[in-house]
Coordinates of C-alpha atoms in Angstrom, one line a residue:
M1195 CA -19.6 -14.1 12.2
R1196 CA -20.7 -15.6 8.9
F1197 CA -22.9 -13.4 6.7
S1198 CA -24.7 -15.2 3.9
L1199 CA -27.1 -14.4 1.1
A1200 CA -28.7 -17.8 1.5
G1201 CA -31.0 -16.6 4.2
A1202 CA -32.1 -13.6 2.1
A1203 CA -33.1 -16.0 -0.6
L1204 CA -35.3 -18.4 1.3
A1205 CA -38.1 -17.7 -1.0
L1206 CA -36.1 -19.4 -3.7
N1207 CA -35.3 -22.4 -1.5
A1208 CA -36.9 -25.0 -3.7
F1209 CA -35.2 -28.4 -4.4
A1210 CA -33.6 -28.7 -7.8
N1211 CA -31.9 -31.7 -9.4
A1212 CA -28.8 -32.4 -11.4
V1213 CA -27.3 -29.0 -11.4
T1214 CA -23.6 -28.9 -12.2
I1215 CA -21.0 -26.9 -10.3
N1216 CA -20.4 -24.8 -13.4
Q1217 CA -24.0 -23.9 -13.4
I1218 CA -24.0 -23.1 -9.7
N1219 CA -21.1 -20.7 -10.1
G1220 CA -22.6 -19.2 -13.2
V1221 CA -21.0 -16.5 -15.3
K1222 CA -21.4 -13.6 -12.8
F1223 CA -20.0 -12.9 -9.3
I1224 CA -23.2 -14.0 -7.5
S1225 CA -24.6 -17.5 -8.1
P1226 CA -28.0 -17.7 -9.9
Y1227 CA -28.8 -20.5 -7.5
V1228 CA -28.2 -18.6 -4.2
G1229 CA -30.5 -19.8 -1.5
Q1230 CA -31.6 -22.9 -3.3
T1231 CA -31.1 -26.4 -2.0
L1232 CA -29.8 -28.7 -4.7
T1233 CA -29.5 -32.5 -4.8
G1234 CA -27.0 -34.8 -6.4
I1235 CA -24.3 -32.3 -7.0
K1236 CA -21.5 -34.3 -8.5
G1237 CA -17.8 -33.6 -8.3
L1238 CA -14.2 -34.7 -7.6
V1239 CA -12.8 -33.9 -4.2
T1240 CA -9.5 -32.0 -4.9
A1241 CA -8.5 -30.7 -1.5
K1242 CA -9.6 -30.6 2.1
G1243 CA -9.3 -27.9 4.7
P1244 CA -10.1 -27.7 8.4
S1245 CA -13.8 -26.8 7.9
G1246 CA -14.7 -28.1 4.5
F1247 CA -13.5 -29.5 1.1
F1248 CA -13.2 -28.4 -2.5
L1249 CA -15.2 -30.0 -5.3
R1250 CA -14.4 -29.9 -9.0
D1251 CA -17.1 -30.5 -11.7
T1252 CA -16.6 -33.7 -13.6
T1253 CA -18.4 -32.4 -16.7
L1254 CA -16.7 -30.6 -19.5
N1255 CA -16.9 -26.8 -19.3
L1256 CA -15.8 -24.6 -22.2
D1257 CA -17.0 -21.3 -20.7
I1258 CA -14.0 -19.6 -19.2
R1259 CA -16.3 -17.3 -17.2
S1260 CA -17.5 -19.9 -14.8
S1261 CA -15.4 -21.8 -12.3
N1262 CA -15.3 -25.6 -12.4
S1263 CA -14.9 -25.8 -8.6
I1264 CA -16.6 -24.8 -5.4
Y1265 CA -16.0 -24.9 -1.7
V1266 CA -18.2 -27.2 0.4
F1267 CA -18.5 -25.8 4.0
G1268 CA -19.2 -28.4 6.7
S1269 CA -17.0 -30.3 9.1
Q1270 CA -19.3 -33.3 9.3
A1271 CA -19.3 -33.9 5.6
L1272 CA -15.5 -33.4 5.6
K1273 CA -15.1 -36.6 7.6
N1274 CA -16.8 -38.7 4.9
V1275 CA -14.6 -37.8 1.9
T1276 CA -11.0 -38.2 0.7
V1277 CA -9.1 -36.4 -1.9
G1278 CA -9.6 -38.3 -5.2
D1279 CA -13.2 -39.3 -4.4
I1280 CA -15.9 -38.6 -6.9
I1281 CA -19.1 -37.9 -4.9
T1282 CA -22.6 -36.6 -5.0
V1283 CA -23.8 -34.3 -2.3
D1284 CA -27.0 -32.4 -1.4
A1285 CA -26.4 -28.8 -0.2
T1286 CA -27.6 -25.3 -0.1
V1287 CA -26.0 -22.6 -2.3
A1288 CA -24.8 -19.6 -0.3
E1289 CA -22.8 -16.4 -0.8
Y1290 CA -20.5 -15.8 2.2
R1291 CA -18.4 -13.0 3.4
S1292 CA -17.0 -12.1 6.8
T1293 CA -17.6 -8.3 6.5
S1294 CA -19.6 -6.0 4.3
T1295 CA -16.6 -4.5 2.5
Y1296 CA -15.5 -7.8 1.1
M1297 CA -16.7 -9.7 -1.9
F1298 CA -19.1 -12.7 -1.6
L1299 CA -17.7 -16.2 -2.1
T1300 CA -20.0 -18.8 -3.6
E1301 CA -20.1 -22.0 -1.6
L1302 CA -22.2 -25.0 -0.7
T1303 CA -23.5 -25.1 2.9
F1304 CA -25.3 -27.7 5.0
P1305 CA -23.9 -30.6 2.9
N1306 CA -25.7 -33.9 3.5
N1307 CA -26.4 -37.3 1.8
V1308 CA -22.8 -37.6 0.7
K1309 CA -22.3 -40.6 -1.6
V1310 CA -18.9 -41.8 -2.7
L1311 CA -19.2 -43.0 -6.3
S1312 CA -15.5 -43.9 -6.7
S1313 CA -12.1 -43.4 -5.0
G1314 CA -8.5 -43.0 -6.0
N1315 CA -9.2 -40.8 -9.0
A1316 CA -6.3 -38.6 -10.3
V1317 CA -6.4 -35.0 -9.0
K1318 CA -4.5 -32.8 -11.4
P1319 CA -4.1 -29.1 -10.6
V1320 CA -4.7 -26.4 -13.2
V1321 CA -1.4 -24.7 -14.0
I1322 CA -2.1 -21.0 -14.3
G1323 CA -0.6 -19.6 -17.5
Q1324 CA -0.1 -23.1 -18.9
D1325 CA -3.4 -25.1 -18.9
L1326 CA -5.5 -21.9 -19.1
L1327 CA -5.9 -20.0 -22.3
V1328 CA -5.4 -16.7 -20.6
Y1329 CA -3.2 -15.0 -18.1
P1330 CA -4.5 -12.7 -15.3
P1331 CA -5.1 -9.2 -16.7
T1332 CA -2.5 -6.8 -15.5
E1333 CA -4.2 -3.4 -15.2
Q1334 CA -8.0 -3.3 -14.7
F1335 CA -9.9 -4.8 -11.8
T1336 CA -13.6 -4.7 -12.8
S1337 CA -15.9 -3.2 -15.3
L1338 CA -17.3 -1.0 -12.5
D1339 CA -14.2 1.1 -12.0
N1340 CA -14.4 3.6 -14.8
W1341 CA -11.0 2.2 -15.9
D1342 CA -9.3 3.6 -12.8
V1343 CA -9.6 2.2 -9.3
Y1344 CA -8.7 5.7 -7.9
S1345 CA -11.3 7.6 -10.0
L1346 CA -13.7 9.9 -8.2
P1347 CA -16.2 9.7 -6.9
N1348 CA -15.6 6.5 -5.1
N1349 CA -18.1 3.8 -4.0
Q1350 CA -20.5 4.4 -6.9
S1351 CA -21.6 0.8 -7.2
L1352 CA -21.3 -2.6 -5.5
V1353 CA -20.3 -5.8 -7.2
S1354 CA -22.8 -7.6 -5.1
T1355 CA -25.6 -5.4 -6.5
A1356 CA -24.5 -4.8 -10.1
N1357 CA -23.4 -8.4 -10.4
P1358 CA -21.7 -7.9 -13.8
T1359 CA -21.0 -10.7 -16.2
L1360 CA -17.5 -11.9 -15.8
Q1361 CA -14.9 -10.8 -18.4
P1362 CA -11.8 -12.7 -17.4
L1363 CA -9.8 -11.6 -20.4
I1364 CA -10.1 -8.0 -19.4
Y1365 CA -10.5 -7.7 -15.7
G1366 CA -8.3 -9.1 -12.9
M1367 CA -11.1 -9.7 -10.4
D1368 CA -13.2 -11.4 -13.0
F1369 CA -10.2 -13.7 -13.8
W1370 CA -9.7 -14.8 -10.2
E1371 CA -13.5 -15.1 -9.6
S1372 CA -13.6 -17.6 -12.6
L1373 CA -11.1 -19.8 -10.7
T1374 CA -12.5 -19.7 -7.2
G1375 CA -12.5 -23.1 -5.6
E1376 CA -10.1 -24.5 -8.2
L1377 CA -6.9 -26.4 -7.4
V1378 CA -4.1 -24.7 -9.2
T1379 CA -0.3 -24.7 -9.5
V1380 CA 1.7 -21.5 -9.7
K1381 CA 5.0 -22.1 -11.4
L1382 CA 8.1 -19.9 -10.7
P1383 CA 6.4 -17.9 -8.0
V1384 CA 8.2 -14.7 -6.8
A1385 CA 7.3 -12.8 -3.6
I1386 CA 6.3 -9.3 -4.6
T1387 CA 6.0 -8.2 -1.0
K1388 CA 7.4 -9.3 2.3
S1389 CA 5.5 -11.6 4.7
N1390 CA 2.9 -9.7 6.7
R1391 CA 2.2 -10.1 10.4
F1392 CA -0.1 -13.1 9.5
A1393 CA 2.7 -14.7 7.4
N1394 CA 0.8 -14.1 4.2
V1395 CA 2.7 -13.1 1.2
W1396 CA 1.7 -11.7 -2.2
I1397 CA 3.1 -13.5 -5.3
A1398 CA 3.2 -13.4 -9.1
G1399 CA 3.9 -16.6 -11.1
S1400 CA 5.1 -17.4 -14.5
W1401 CA 2.4 -15.3 -16.1
R1402 CA 2.8 -11.9 -17.7
T1403 CA 3.0 -9.0 -15.3
S1404 CA 3.2 -5.2 -15.5
G1405 CA 5.1 -2.7 -13.4
K1406 CA 7.9 -5.1 -12.4
N1407 CA 10.7 -3.3 -10.6
K1408 CA 14.3 -4.3 -10.4
R1409 CA 13.9 -6.0 -7.1
G1410 CA 11.1 -8.3 -8.4
G1411 CA 8.1 -6.5 -7.0
L1412 CA 5.2 -4.9 -8.8
T1413 CA 5.1 -1.1 -8.6
M1414 CA 1.7 0.7 -8.7
R1415 CA 1.4 3.1 -11.6
D1416 CA -1.2 5.3 -13.1
R1417 CA -4.3 3.1 -13.8
D1418 CA -2.3 0.0 -13.0
S1419 CA -2.5 -1.4 -9.4
N1420 CA -1.5 -5.0 -10.4
P1421 CA -4.6 -7.2 -10.3
E1422 CA -2.5 -10.0 -11.6
A1423 CA -1.1 -10.6 -8.1
I1424 CA -2.5 -13.0 -5.6
V1425 CA -1.8 -13.6 -1.9
V1426 CA -0.8 -16.9 -0.4
I1427 CA -2.5 -17.5 3.0
D1428 CA -2.9 -20.3 5.5
P1429 CA -1.6 -23.8 4.3
L1430 CA -4.3 -26.5 4.2
D1431 CA -2.1 -29.0 6.0
G1432 CA -1.8 -26.9 9.1
T1433 CA 1.8 -25.9 8.6
K1434 CA 2.8 -22.3 8.9
N1435 CA 4.2 -20.0 6.2
P1436 CA 7.5 -18.4 7.1
T1437 CA 7.5 -14.8 8.4
T1438 CA 10.8 -14.1 6.8
V1439 CA 9.9 -13.9 3.1
K1440 CA 11.3 -10.7 1.5
L1441 CA 10.5 -8.7 -1.6
G1442 CA 12.0 -10.5 -4.6
D1443 CA 12.4 -13.9 -3.0
T1444 CA 12.0 -16.9 -5.4
L1445 CA 9.7 -19.5 -4.0
E1446 CA 9.2 -23.2 -4.5
E1447 CA 6.3 -24.1 -6.9
I1448 CA 3.0 -23.6 -5.1
T1449 CA -0.1 -25.8 -5.5
G1450 CA -3.2 -24.8 -3.7
V1451 CA -6.8 -23.7 -3.9
I1452 CA -8.1 -20.3 -5.1
T1453 CA -10.5 -18.6 -2.7
Y1454 CA -11.6 -15.2 -1.6
A1455 CA -10.6 -14.3 2.0
F1456 CA -9.8 -11.1 4.0
G1457 CA -10.6 -8.8 1.2
Y1458 CA -8.6 -10.4 -1.6
Y1459 CA -8.5 -13.4 -4.0
S1460 CA -6.1 -15.8 -2.3
I1461 CA -4.4 -19.2 -2.5
Y1462 CA -4.7 -21.8 0.3
P1463 CA -1.4 -23.7 -0.4
Q1464 CA -1.3 -27.4 0.3
T1465 CA 1.7 -26.8 2.5
A1466 CA 3.8 -23.9 3.7
V1467 CA 5.6 -21.8 1.1
K1468 CA 9.4 -22.3 0.9
V1469 CA 12.0 -19.7 -0.2
V1470 CA 14.6 -21.2 -2.6
A1471 CA 16.5 -18.0 -3.4
S1472 CA 16.6 -14.4 -2.4
A1473 CA 17.3 -11.2 -4.4
S1474 CA 20.8 -9.8 -4.2
P1475 CA 22.2 -7.7 -2.6
A1476 CA 20.4 -8.3 0.6
T1477 CA 20.5 -4.6 1.6
P1478 CA 20.5 -1.6 -0.7
P1479 CA 23.6 0.4 -1.3
P1480 CA 23.9 3.8 0.3
T1481 CA 23.0 6.8 -1.7
T1482 CA 25.4 8.0 -4.3
L1483 CA 24.4 11.6 -3.6
T1484 CA 26.8 13.4 -1.4
S1485 CA 27.0 17.0 -0.4
S1486 CA 29.8 19.4 -1.5
G1487 CA 29.2 21.4 1.6
T1488 CA 28.2 24.4 -0.6
C1489 CA 25.0 25.8 -2.0
K1490 CA 25.8 24.1 -5.3
Q1491 CA 25.3 20.6 -4.1
L1492 CA 23.0 20.7 -1.1
T1493 CA 21.6 17.3 0.0
V1494 CA 18.1 17.0 1.3
G1495 CA 16.7 13.9 2.9
D1496 CA 13.1 12.8 3.7
Y1497 CA 12.1 10.1 6.1
N1498 CA 8.9 9.0 7.9
V1499 CA 10.4 7.4 11.0
E1500 CA 7.2 5.8 12.2
N1501 CA 6.2 6.9 15.7
L1502 CA 9.8 7.7 16.9
T1503 CA 10.2 8.2 20.7
P1504 CA 13.4 8.6 22.8
R1505 CA 12.9 4.9 23.8
S1506 CA 12.1 3.4 20.4
A1507 CA 14.1 0.3 19.9
W1508 CA 14.6 1.2 16.3
L1509 CA 16.0 4.7 17.0
P1510 CA 19.6 3.6 16.7
S1511 CA 18.8 2.0 13.3
I1512 CA 17.0 5.2 12.1
A1513 CA 20.2 7.1 13.1
D1514 CA 22.3 4.6 11.2
H1515 CA 20.0 4.9 8.1
I1516 CA 20.5 8.7 8.1
A1517 CA 24.2 8.5 8.8
T1518 CA 25.2 5.5 6.6
Y1519 CA 22.6 5.1 3.9
L1520 CA 21.6 8.8 3.4
K1521 CA 25.1 10.0 4.2
T1522 CA 24.0 12.7 6.6
P1523 CA 22.0 15.1 4.3
D1524 CA 22.5 18.8 4.9
L1525 CA 18.8 19.1 5.6
M1526 CA 16.4 16.4 6.8
F1527 CA 12.6 16.4 6.6
L1528 CA 11.3 14.0 9.3
Q1529 CA 7.7 12.9 9.9
E1530 CA 6.1 11.0 12.8
I1531 CA 8.3 12.4 15.6
Q1532 CA 6.4 11.6 18.8
D1533 CA 6.6 13.6 22.0
D1534 CA 9.1 12.9 24.8
N1535 CA 7.0 10.1 26.4
G1536 CA 5.6 8.6 23.3
A1537 CA 2.0 7.2 23.4
T1538 CA 1.6 7.9 27.1
N1539 CA -1.4 10.3 27.1
N1540 CA -0.5 12.7 29.9
G1541 CA -0.5 16.1 28.1
V1542 CA 3.2 16.2 27.2
V1543 CA 3.7 17.6 23.7
T1544 CA 7.4 18.5 23.7
A1545 CA 9.7 16.4 21.6
N1546 CA 13.0 17.9 22.6
L1547 CA 14.2 14.6 24.1
T1548 CA 13.1 12.6 21.1
L1549 CA 15.0 14.8 18.7
T1550 CA 18.0 15.2 20.9
T1551 CA 18.3 11.5 21.3
L1552 CA 18.2 11.0 17.6
V1553 CA 20.7 13.8 16.9
N1554 CA 23.1 12.4 19.4
A1555 CA 22.8 8.9 17.9
I1556 CA 23.6 10.2 14.5
Y1557 CA 26.6 12.1 15.9
N1558 CA 27.9 9.0 17.6
I1559 CA 27.9 7.2 14.2
S1560 CA 29.0 9.9 11.8
G1561 CA 30.5 12.8 13.8
V1562 CA 28.0 15.1 12.2
Q1563 CA 26.2 17.4 14.7
Y1564 CA 22.7 18.3 13.6
A1565 CA 20.5 21.1 15.0
F1566 CA 16.7 20.7 14.8
T1567 CA 13.6 22.8 14.7
E1568 CA 9.9 22.0 15.0
V1569 CA 6.6 23.6 16.1
L1570 CA 4.8 21.9 18.9
P1571 CA 1.3 20.5 18.2
V1572 CA -1.7 21.0 20.4
N1573 CA -2.2 17.9 22.5
L1574 CA -4.2 15.2 20.8
L1575 CA -5.2 17.4 17.8
D1576 CA -2.8 16.0 15.1
G1577 CA -3.9 12.4 14.7
G1578 CA -1.7 9.4 14.8
E1579 CA -1.2 7.1 17.8
P1580 CA -3.2 8.5 20.7
G1581 CA -1.0 10.4 23.1
G1582 CA 2.0 10.4 20.8
N1583 CA 1.4 13.8 19.3
I1584 CA 3.3 13.1 16.1
R1585 CA 4.7 16.1 14.2
Q1586 CA 7.1 17.0 11.4
A1587 CA 10.6 18.3 12.2
Y1588 CA 13.7 19.4 10.5
L1589 CA 17.3 18.4 11.1
Y1590 CA 20.0 20.7 9.6
K1591 CA 23.7 21.2 9.7
P1592 CA 24.3 24.5 11.5
N1593 CA 27.8 24.8 10.0
L1594 CA 26.1 25.2 6.6
L1595 CA 22.5 26.3 7.0
R1596 CA 20.4 28.5 9.3
L1597 CA 16.9 29.6 9.6
R1598 CA 16.4 33.0 7.8
K1599 CA 15.1 35.6 10.3
P1600 CA 14.0 32.9 12.8
N1601 CA 10.6 33.6 14.5
L1602 CA 9.1 30.4 15.9
G1603 CA 5.4 30.1 15.5
G1604 CA 3.1 28.6 18.0
P1605 CA 0.8 25.6 17.4
L1606 CA -2.2 27.8 16.3
D1607 CA -0.2 30.6 14.7
A1608 CA -1.0 30.7 10.9
N1609 CA 2.1 31.3 8.8
E1610 CA 1.9 34.0 6.1
V1611 CA 3.9 34.9 3.1
L1612 CA 5.1 38.5 3.6
P1613 CA 6.6 40.9 1.0
G1614 CA 10.1 39.8 0.0
P1615 CA 9.0 37.0 0.0
E1616 CA 9.5 36.3 3.7
L1617 CA 7.7 34.2 6.2
K1618 CA 5.8 35.7 9.2
F1619 CA 6.8 32.7 11.3
N1620 CA 10.0 30.7 10.7
P1621 CA 9.3 27.9 11.2
G1622 CA 5.5 28.1 11.3
R1623 CA 2.5 26.0 10.5
I1624 CA 0.2 26.6 7.5
E1625 CA -3.4 27.3 8.5
P1626 CA -3.4 25.1 11.6
S1627 CA -7.0 25.9 12.3
N1628 CA -8.3 25.0 8.9
V1629 CA -10.9 22.2 9.1
A1630 CA -9.0 20.3 6.4
F1631 CA -6.4 19.5 9.1
T1632 CA -8.7 18.3 11.8
A1633 CA -7.0 15.3 13.5
S1634 CA -4.2 15.6 11.0
R1635 CA -0.7 17.1 10.9
K1636 CA -0.3 20.7 9.8
P1637 CA 2.3 21.6 7.1
L1638 CA 5.5 23.1 8.6
A1639 CA 7.0 25.9 6.5
A1640 CA 10.5 27.3 6.9
A1641 CA 12.9 29.7 5.2
W1642 CA 16.6 28.9 5.1
E1643 CA 19.8 30.5 4.0
T1644 CA 23.5 29.7 3.9
L1645 CA 25.7 31.2 6.7
D1646 CA 26.8 34.1 4.5
G1647 CA 23.2 35.3 4.4
Q1648 CA 22.8 34.4 0.8
N1649 CA 21.1 31.6 -1.1
K1650 CA 17.7 31.7 0.4
F1651 CA 15.2 28.9 -0.1
F1652 CA 11.9 27.7 1.3
T1653 CA 10.7 24.4 2.5
V1654 CA 7.4 22.8 3.5
N1655 CA 7.4 19.6 5.5
L1656 CA 4.1 17.8 5.4
H1657 CA 2.3 14.7 6.6
Q1658 CA -1.1 14.5 5.1
G1659 CA -4.1 12.6 6.5
S1660 CA -4.1 8.8 6.4
K1661 CA -6.0 6.4 4.2
G1662 CA -8.0 5.1 7.2
G1663 CA -11.5 3.9 6.2
S1664 CA -10.4 2.7 2.7
S1665 CA -12.0 -0.4 1.3
P1666 CA -9.9 -3.3 -0.2
L1667 CA -8.8 -2.8 -3.8
V1668 CA -10.5 -6.1 -4.4
G1669 CA -13.6 -5.4 -2.4
D1670 CA -17.3 -4.9 -3.0
A1671 CA -17.3 -1.1 -3.4
R1672 CA -16.4 0.1 -6.9
P1673 CA -14.4 2.2 -7.4
P1674 CA -12.8 1.2 -4.0
I1675 CA -13.2 3.7 -1.2
N1676 CA -10.0 5.8 -0.9
G1677 CA -10.3 6.8 2.7
G1678 CA -9.7 10.4 3.5
V1679 CA -9.2 11.5 -0.1
E1680 CA -11.4 14.6 0.3
D1681 CA -9.4 15.7 3.3
R1682 CA -6.1 15.2 1.5
S1683 CA -7.4 17.1 -1.5
A1684 CA -8.3 20.1 0.7
Q1685 CA -4.9 19.8 2.6
A1686 CA -3.0 19.7 -0.7
N1687 CA -4.9 22.8 -1.9
V1688 CA -4.0 24.7 1.2
T1689 CA -0.3 23.9 1.0
A1690 CA -0.2 24.5 -2.7
T1691 CA -1.9 27.9 -2.4
F1692 CA 0.7 28.9 0.2
V1693 CA 3.5 27.9 -2.1
A1694 CA 1.9 29.7 -5.0
Q1695 CA 1.9 32.9 -3.0
I1696 CA 5.7 32.7 -2.7
L1697 CA 6.1 32.1 -6.4
K1698 CA 3.7 34.9 -7.2
Q1699 CA 6.1 37.3 -5.5
N1700 CA 9.2 35.7 -6.9
P1701 CA 8.8 33.2 -9.8
F1702 CA 12.5 32.2 -9.3
A1703 CA 12.1 31.3 -5.6
K1704 CA 13.6 28.0 -4.6
I1705 CA 11.1 25.9 -2.8
I1706 CA 11.1 22.3 -1.7
V1707 CA 8.0 20.5 -0.5
A1708 CA 8.5 17.0 0.8
G1709 CA 7.1 14.4 3.2
D1710 CA 4.4 11.8 3.6
F1711 CA 1.6 12.8 1.2
N1712 CA -0.3 9.5 1.9
E1713 CA -1.3 9.6 -1.7
F1714 CA -0.1 8.7 -5.2
T1715 CA 1.0 11.2 -7.8
F1716 CA -1.8 10.2 -10.2
V1717 CA -4.7 10.7 -7.8
E1718 CA -6.6 13.8 -7.2
P1719 CA -5.0 15.3 -4.1
I1720 CA -1.5 15.4 -5.7
E1721 CA -2.9 16.3 -9.0
T1722 CA -4.5 19.3 -7.3
F1723 CA -1.2 20.1 -5.5
K1724 CA 0.8 20.1 -8.7
S1725 CA -1.8 22.2 -10.6
V1726 CA -2.1 24.9 -7.9
S1727 CA 1.5 25.1 -6.7
N1728 CA 3.2 24.7 -10.1
L1729 CA 5.9 22.6 -8.4
L1730 CA 7.5 19.7 -10.2
D1731 CA 7.7 16.1 -9.0
L1732 CA 11.4 15.4 -8.5
D1733 CA 10.9 11.9 -9.8
D1734 CA 9.8 13.4 -13.1
V1735 CA 12.6 16.0 -13.1
T1736 CA 15.3 13.3 -12.6
L1737 CA 13.5 10.7 -14.9
T1738 CA 13.2 8.1 -12.2
P1739 CA 11.7 5.0 -14.0
S1740 CA 8.1 4.6 -13.1
T1741 CA 8.7 1.1 -11.8
E1742 CA 11.4 2.3 -9.3
R1743 CA 9.1 4.9 -7.7
Y1744 CA 8.3 3.3 -4.4
T1745 CA 8.8 4.1 -0.7
Y1746 CA 6.2 1.8 0.8
M1747 CA 4.5 -1.6 0.4
F1748 CA 0.8 -2.3 0.9
D1749 CA -1.0 -5.4 -0.1
M1750 CA 0.3 -6.4 -3.6
N1751 CA 1.9 -3.1 -4.5
C1752 CA 5.2 -1.4 -4.1
Q1753 CA 4.0 2.2 -4.0
E1754 CA 5.1 5.8 -3.5
I1755 CA 3.3 7.9 -0.9
D1756 CA 6.4 9.9 0.1
H1757 CA 7.3 12.6 -2.4
M1758 CA 9.5 15.6 -3.0
F1759 CA 8.5 18.5 -5.2
V1760 CA 10.6 21.5 -6.2
S1761 CA 10.1 24.8 -7.9
P1762 CA 11.4 25.3 -11.5
A1763 CA 14.4 27.2 -10.1
L1764 CA 15.8 24.0 -8.6
I1765 CA 15.6 21.6 -11.5
L1766 CA 19.0 22.3 -13.1
G1767 CA 21.4 19.6 -12.0
A1768 CA 18.9 18.0 -9.6
A1769 CA 19.3 14.4 -8.5
F1770 CA 17.1 12.1 -6.5
E1771 CA 17.2 8.6 -5.1
H1772 CA 14.9 6.3 -3.0
I1773 CA 16.9 4.1 -0.5
H1774 CA 15.0 0.9 0.1
V1775 CA 16.3 0.1 3.5
N1776 CA 12.9 -1.0 4.8
T1777 CA 10.9 -2.3 1.8
W1778 CA 13.7 -4.8 1.1
S1779 CA 13.9 -6.2 4.6
T1780 CA 11.8 -8.7 6.5
L1781 CA 8.9 -7.4 8.5
A1782 CA 10.8 -8.0 11.7
D1783 CA 13.9 -6.2 10.5
Q1784 CA 12.2 -3.1 9.1
K1785 CA 12.7 0.0 11.2
S1786 CA 10.0 2.1 9.6
D1787 CA 7.2 1.2 7.2
H1788 CA 8.5 3.9 4.8
D1789 CA 11.8 4.1 2.8
P1790 CA 13.8 7.3 3.0
S1791 CA 14.7 9.4 0.0
V1792 CA 17.6 11.8 -0.7
A1793 CA 18.0 14.6 -3.2
R1794 CA 20.9 16.8 -4.3
L1795 CA 20.0 20.4 -5.3
N1796 CA 21.6 23.6 -6.3
V1797 CA 20.2 26.3 -4.0
C1798 CA 22.7 29.0 -5.0
S1799 CA 21.1 32.4 -5.7

């Protein structure tokens, strides 16, 4: 369905004459002529699509805030024009979006009285970063974000209501808005993500970027979510973009039209994108972190295995990742282990078959025999795929580690820190009845020791609530809605308080908290976690460059939502690596939407 502001402005629907395209676009996000029917709009046809065409102003425009071009929606008028025609047309100015969370796109609707003034005129695209005086800004999105798209509270204003004056030298959304409808060329484009399921791919061109990682992507960092990126969508000529583009691929020069679609500023390319070179090596090297088989160099892995069941086609590959790329860590934190019959919703919650199948597959590759432990969830109460009953689990090498004073908790048993410190349930869930964990996974705490009964340490394996309900980074709501952020803040506080109780009894306790936090380290939930728990981000401890901190890709960003935190007693000699087995692959070849990580720590008493 098409939603338009034109109907809301019928009171303004008076005929006006000789208004230029620059004036129609104006210097704000919403046109000053919305709802008005204009006559004699003059322009050069620069491109045609299946439902309309793009028209460029033929008058000189020195104001970088207003676009020189506009989209004309109407298949009937489309038949009467050819690229290179200079025409006049009568039309109604509208603001269109397909859903309320998106931005409006200024366009001309109900075109009629098309007159071709001349044909065969040269159509020259604007080269971004060459013909323009400015590059896309690299950090800030709009003037409405309080300088941080993840600042709280979210959703304090709407672009469509505030309608600020464009400042394309400062804000990325303003920059792209000032180019909507324009035929452009992107030189030296590089894929900063893989193709998504619609064969769309995010790119950056020859302009200045920030957050560039070694693979060629752009990594999200504090107050920098890369507004300089743009996504390439459906080709205008009806060809199909490849589904095999990978992070870091070099693409052939792209010419196309800037638009706003599906929540982001986008390019309709004239024809399908073409890969001319790929980043090397094709797959990442295995971790360099290996275990010594002693407490001095214990290896710890973390991996969200994405709805793993005994019958998952990707289970053998997950096993290979753990065996080959992570080199069979001594202890594995796993998330998204589904029950034994997966998403079949029949009351089954046990995952013994899922975990046994995975453990056996790892053994067949590596000869390493893992044991495992978990706490069963209550059916349908932990979120995720309906019927799948996802939960966290641990794999561990029983010839090196064991649970200290094992006492398996039930799904509703609340773990406690007892004098010692010891755990009441081992393993056990942290506050499983707390409303913060409604329809979400409960943190799984455990205490471990080496087989000699020495070298005790604690772990918490967590998978916090999802970002469901978020609005696009480049959407109408400002700052954008960070779905579930309040729940994740409450969850982080619960987990951190539990950890703080251990450290209160023993400031030298060795504690590892790892898993899928579904959040970034510079956003409130994790800031709360760090402040309350007094644990340290292992990326900070090991000085991982900020651009190399990623385990996930979403929209234009390489980002890190999987983390490992340790207590101060574990920082000496610590090492940490992210293994990009999934972010570097094609969409078809990825086995999980997360990358695993592996650490090496000294847990000796």
